[in-house]
PDB file of C-alpha atoms in Angstrom:
ATOM      1  CA  UNK A   1    -141.150  92.018 -19.526  1.00 59.00           C
ATOM      2  CA  UNK A   2    -142.034  88.741 -17.822  1.00 71.00           C
ATOM      3  CA  UNK A   3    -140.031  85.772 -19.019  1.00 74.00           C
ATOM      4  CA  UNK A   4    -141.885  82.462 -19.179  1.00 85.00           C
ATOM      5  CA  UNK A   5    -140.476  79.108 -18.210  1.00 92.00           C
ATOM      6  CA  UNK A   6    -141.538  75.866 -16.564  1.00 94.00           C
ATOM      7  CA  UNK A   7    -139.788  74.914 -13.319  1.00 94.00           C
ATOM      8  CA  UNK A   8    -139.230  71.267 -12.442  1.00 95.00           C
ATOM      9  CA  UNK A   9    -138.353  71.282  -8.753  1.00 92.00           C
ATOM     10  CA  UNK A  10    -138.280  68.801  -5.928  1.00 89.00           C
ATOM     11  CA  UNK A  11    -136.130  66.953  -3.426  1.00 89.00           C
ATOM     12  CA  UNK A  12    -132.784  65.338  -4.142  1.00 85.00           C
ATOM     13  CA  UNK A  13    -132.814  62.313  -6.457  1.00 84.00           C
ATOM     14  CA  UNK A  14    -136.527  62.466  -7.354  1.00 90.00           C
ATOM     15  CA  UNK A  15    -135.946  62.492 -11.137  1.00 89.00           C
ATOM     16  CA  UNK A  16    -136.129  66.214 -11.960  1.00 91.00           C
ATOM     17  CA  UNK A  17    -133.593  65.982 -14.782  1.00 89.00           C
ATOM     18  CA  UNK A  18    -135.336  63.017 -16.410  1.00 92.00           C
ATOM     19  CA  UNK A  19    -138.696  64.801 -16.323  1.00 95.00           C
ATOM     20  CA  UNK A  20    -137.168  68.014 -17.691  1.00 95.00           C
ATOM     21  CA  UNK A  21    -135.469  66.109 -20.536  1.00 94.00           C
ATOM     22  CA  UNK A  22    -138.763  64.442 -21.492  1.00 95.00           C
ATOM     23  CA  UNK A  23    -140.608  67.760 -21.380  1.00 97.00           C
ATOM     24  CA  UNK A  24    -137.936  69.540 -23.425  1.00 97.00           C
ATOM     25  CA  UNK A  25    -137.971  66.759 -26.024  1.00 97.00           C
ATOM     26  CA  UNK A  26    -141.775  66.754 -26.260  1.00 97.00           C
ATOM     27  CA  UNK A  27    -142.244  70.528 -26.347  1.00 97.00           C
ATOM     28  CA  UNK A  28    -139.165  71.781 -28.222  1.00 96.00           C
ATOM     29  CA  UNK A  29    -137.276  73.133 -25.263  1.00 97.00           C
ATOM     30  CA  UNK A  30    -133.967  73.614 -23.569  1.00 96.00           C
ATOM     31  CA  UNK A  31    -133.088  73.166 -19.919  1.00 96.00           C
ATOM     32  CA  UNK A  32    -131.470  75.497 -17.418  1.00 96.00           C
ATOM     33  CA  UNK A  33    -129.925  73.651 -14.495  1.00 94.00           C
ATOM     34  CA  UNK A  34    -130.758  75.279 -11.161  1.00 95.00           C
ATOM     35  CA  UNK A  35    -128.391  73.080  -9.186  1.00 92.00           C
ATOM     36  CA  UNK A  36    -125.554  74.624  -7.191  1.00 91.00           C
ATOM     37  CA  UNK A  37    -123.342  71.546  -7.722  1.00 89.00           C
ATOM     38  CA  UNK A  38    -123.958  70.999 -11.424  1.00 90.00           C
ATOM     39  CA  UNK A  39    -122.564  74.449 -12.269  1.00 91.00           C
ATOM     40  CA  UNK A  40    -119.147  73.230 -11.089  1.00 92.00           C
ATOM     41  CA  UNK A  41    -116.827  71.481 -13.545  1.00 89.00           C
ATOM     42  CA  UNK A  42    -115.668  68.117 -12.227  1.00 86.00           C
ATOM     43  CA  UNK A  43    -118.433  67.829  -9.622  1.00 84.00           C
ATOM     44  CA  UNK A  44    -120.013  64.882 -11.410  1.00 78.00           C
ATOM     45  CA  UNK A  45    -120.243  62.209  -8.716  1.00 77.00           C
ATOM     46  CA  UNK A  46    -123.092  62.726  -6.280  1.00 72.00           C
ATOM     47  CA  UNK A  47    -124.514  65.758  -8.084  1.00 77.00           C
ATOM     48  CA  UNK A  48    -126.921  63.925 -10.384  1.00 78.00           C
ATOM     49  CA  UNK A  49    -125.333  65.725 -13.329  1.00 83.00           C
ATOM     50  CA  UNK A  50    -126.598  64.382 -16.643  1.00 85.00           C
ATOM     51  CA  UNK A  51    -124.038  62.777 -18.917  1.00 84.00           C
ATOM     52  CA  UNK A  52    -123.088  64.681 -22.028  1.00 85.00           C
ATOM     53  CA  UNK A  53    -120.619  67.239 -23.293  1.00 85.00           C
ATOM     54  CA  UNK A  54    -120.187  70.930 -23.941  1.00 83.00           C
ATOM     55  CA  UNK A  55    -121.144  71.882 -27.507  1.00 86.00           C
ATOM     56  CA  UNK A  56    -118.499  74.415 -28.530  1.00 82.00           C
ATOM     57  CA  UNK A  57    -119.919  74.598 -32.068  1.00 82.00           C
ATOM     58  CA  UNK A  58    -123.288  76.027 -30.966  1.00 81.00           C
ATOM     59  CA  UNK A  59    -123.516  79.724 -31.756  1.00 71.00           C
ATOM     60  CA  UNK A  60    -125.263  81.814 -29.135  1.00 69.00           C
ATOM     61  CA  UNK A  61    -125.796  85.541 -29.066  1.00 67.00           C
ATOM     62  CA  UNK A  62    -122.682  87.620 -28.477  1.00 66.00           C
ATOM     63  CA  UNK A  63    -123.854  88.396 -24.939  1.00 69.00           C
ATOM     64  CA  UNK A  64    -123.825  84.739 -23.868  1.00 72.00           C
ATOM     65  CA  UNK A  65    -120.612  83.899 -21.991  1.00 73.00           C
ATOM     66  CA  UNK A  66    -121.129  80.129 -22.234  1.00 81.00           C
ATOM     67  CA  UNK A  67    -121.914  77.202 -24.493  1.00 84.00           C
ATOM     68  CA  UNK A  68    -124.632  74.602 -23.920  1.00 88.00           C
ATOM     69  CA  UNK A  69    -124.057  71.194 -22.366  1.00 87.00           C
ATOM     70  CA  UNK A  70    -125.826  68.600 -24.515  1.00 91.00           C
ATOM     71  CA  UNK A  71    -127.364  65.466 -23.014  1.00 89.00           C
ATOM     72  CA  UNK A  72    -129.811  63.155 -24.786  1.00 86.00           C
ATOM     73  CA  UNK A  73    -129.869  65.641 -27.676  1.00 91.00           C
ATOM     74  CA  UNK A  74    -131.200  68.392 -25.397  1.00 94.00           C
ATOM     75  CA  UNK A  75    -129.299  71.607 -24.689  1.00 94.00           C
ATOM     76  CA  UNK A  76    -128.696  72.268 -21.000  1.00 93.00           C
ATOM     77  CA  UNK A  77    -127.452  75.584 -19.664  1.00 93.00           C
ATOM     78  CA  UNK A  78    -125.496  76.379 -16.502  1.00 93.00           C
ATOM     79  CA  UNK A  79    -123.764  73.014 -16.295  1.00 91.00           C
ATOM     80  CA  UNK A  80    -119.967  73.099 -15.873  1.00 89.00           C
ATOM     81  CA  UNK A  81    -119.732  76.907 -16.023  1.00 89.00           C
ATOM     82  CA  UNK A  82    -117.614  77.447 -12.881  1.00 92.00           C
ATOM     83  CA  UNK A  83    -114.359  75.956 -11.693  1.00 92.00           C
ATOM     84  CA  UNK A  84    -114.079  74.177  -8.333  1.00 92.00           C
ATOM     85  CA  UNK A  85    -112.245  77.147  -6.797  1.00 92.00           C
ATOM     86  CA  UNK A  86    -114.436  79.848  -8.381  1.00 93.00           C
ATOM     87  CA  UNK A  87    -116.974  81.860  -6.432  1.00 89.00           C
ATOM     88  CA  UNK A  88    -120.439  81.255  -7.873  1.00 93.00           C
ATOM     89  CA  UNK A  89    -123.353  82.859  -6.069  1.00 93.00           C
ATOM     90  CA  UNK A  90    -127.120  82.934  -6.444  1.00 95.00           C
ATOM     91  CA  UNK A  91    -126.615  86.366  -8.018  1.00 94.00           C
ATOM     92  CA  UNK A  92    -124.295  84.810 -10.626  1.00 94.00           C
ATOM     93  CA  UNK A  93    -126.869  82.093 -11.260  1.00 95.00           C
ATOM     94  CA  UNK A  94    -129.686  84.612 -11.632  1.00 95.00           C
ATOM     95  CA  UNK A  95    -127.721  86.769 -14.087  1.00 93.00           C
ATOM     96  CA  UNK A  96    -126.704  83.815 -16.288  1.00 94.00           C
ATOM     97  CA  UNK A  97    -130.117  82.122 -16.041  1.00 95.00           C
ATOM     98  CA  UNK A  98    -131.979  85.270 -17.117  1.00 94.00           C
ATOM     99  CA  UNK A  99    -129.523  85.697 -19.980  1.00 92.00           C
ATOM    100  CA  UNK A 100    -130.115  82.053 -20.968  1.00 93.00           C
ATOM    101  CA  UNK A 101    -133.903  82.377 -20.746  1.00 94.00           C
ATOM    102  CA  UNK A 102    -133.835  85.409 -23.041  1.00 92.00           C
ATOM    103  CA  UNK A 103    -131.547  83.633 -25.514  1.00 91.00           C
ATOM    104  CA  UNK A 104    -133.586  80.409 -25.567  1.00 93.00           C
ATOM    105  CA  UNK A 105    -136.876  82.306 -25.905  1.00 94.00           C
ATOM    106  CA  UNK A 106    -135.497  84.493 -28.704  1.00 91.00           C
ATOM    107  CA  UNK A 107    -134.888  81.328 -30.720  1.00 92.00           C
ATOM    108  CA  UNK A 108    -138.534  80.270 -30.283  1.00 94.00           C
ATOM    109  CA  UNK A 109    -137.702  77.450 -27.872  1.00 95.00           C
ATOM    110  CA  UNK A 110    -139.444  76.631 -24.582  1.00 96.00           C
ATOM    111  CA  UNK A 111    -137.521  77.014 -21.328  1.00 97.00           C
ATOM    112  CA  UNK A 112    -137.458  74.396 -18.583  1.00 97.00           C
ATOM    113  CA  UNK A 113    -135.628  75.100 -15.329  1.00 97.00           C
ATOM    114  CA  UNK A 114    -134.702  71.951 -13.417  1.00 95.00           C
ATOM    115  CA  UNK A 115    -133.043  71.708 -10.074  1.00 89.00           C
ATOM    116  CA  UNK A 116    -133.229  71.468  -6.377  1.00 82.00           C
ATOM    117  CA  UNK A 117    -131.267  74.475  -5.147  1.00 91.00           C
ATOM    118  CA  UNK A 118    -134.116  76.467  -3.680  1.00 91.00           C
ATOM    119  CA  UNK A 119    -132.289  79.778  -3.468  1.00 94.00           C
ATOM    120  CA  UNK A 120    -131.321  79.548  -7.146  1.00 95.00           C
ATOM    121  CA  UNK A 121    -134.958  78.881  -8.076  1.00 94.00           C
ATOM    122  CA  UNK A 122    -136.209  81.692  -5.825  1.00 93.00           C
ATOM    123  CA  UNK A 123    -133.784  84.110  -7.476  1.00 94.00           C
ATOM    124  CA  UNK A 124    -135.794  83.568 -10.681  1.00 92.00           C
ATOM    125  CA  UNK A 125    -139.336  83.080  -9.433  1.00 91.00           C
ATOM    126  CA  UNK A 126    -139.287  85.765  -6.735  1.00 91.00           C
ATOM    127  CA  UNK A 127    -137.168  88.275  -8.669  1.00 85.00           C
ATOM    128  CA  UNK A 128    -134.670  88.665  -5.850  1.00 92.00           C
ATOM    129  CA  UNK A 129    -132.544  91.797  -6.079  1.00 92.00           C
ATOM    130  CA  UNK A 130    -128.793  91.315  -5.698  1.00 92.00           C
ATOM    131  CA  UNK A 131    -127.101  94.719  -5.513  1.00 88.00           C
ATOM    132  CA  UNK A 132    -123.545  95.092  -6.763  1.00 86.00           C
ATOM    133  CA  UNK A 133    -121.306  95.563  -3.734  1.00 83.00           C
ATOM    134  CA  UNK A 134    -117.570  95.890  -3.928  1.00 83.00           C
ATOM    135  CA  UNK A 135    -115.526  94.706  -0.977  1.00 81.00           C
ATOM    136  CA  UNK A 136    -111.887  95.615  -0.631  1.00 88.00           C
ATOM    137  CA  UNK A 137    -109.209  92.926  -0.680  1.00 89.00           C
ATOM    138  CA  UNK A 138    -108.220  94.027   2.828  1.00 92.00           C
ATOM    139  CA  UNK A 139    -111.752  93.385   4.152  1.00 90.00           C
ATOM    140  CA  UNK A 140    -111.930  89.993   2.402  1.00 87.00           C
ATOM    141  CA  UNK A 141    -108.557  88.974   3.890  1.00 91.00           C
ATOM    142  CA  UNK A 142    -109.664  90.070   7.360  1.00 92.00           C
ATOM    143  CA  UNK A 143    -112.886  88.031   7.082  1.00 91.00           C
ATOM    144  CA  UNK A 144    -111.039  84.958   5.772  1.00 91.00           C
ATOM    145  CA  UNK A 145    -108.715  85.032   8.792  1.00 94.00           C
ATOM    146  CA  UNK A 146    -111.669  84.770  11.190  1.00 94.00           C
ATOM    147  CA  UNK A 147    -112.727  81.407  12.563  1.00 86.00           C
TER     148      UNK A 147
END
């Protein structure tokens, strides 16, 4: 099944979030942030993260591992979902974004994806395949020790 959403993309500091907020307000939508810095808690300065707060009272489906970030009365997804020391890949983004798109759509809302991280956007628009690969702790330690 193809999932439908509108992508608001462009270069840094061109107003993507403002446009997405206006569109979501006008067309009954919610926003998924496709920004590799906005997913990180505490990375507020220099990331263009909208002001707002996590809405812990919002009930999502049981499959959703996160709560929405609300700014200007609009729900945003994938903001502040990872800690500064957490690994968060394009595969993680894709998995959570697709989950969010399904959840938003199931509630009859329109989906707007806003952000400037091209690889995150491509993971959705191009349907990139990220296979599950397990790497041993020994291999990870060996790689970390390399310059």
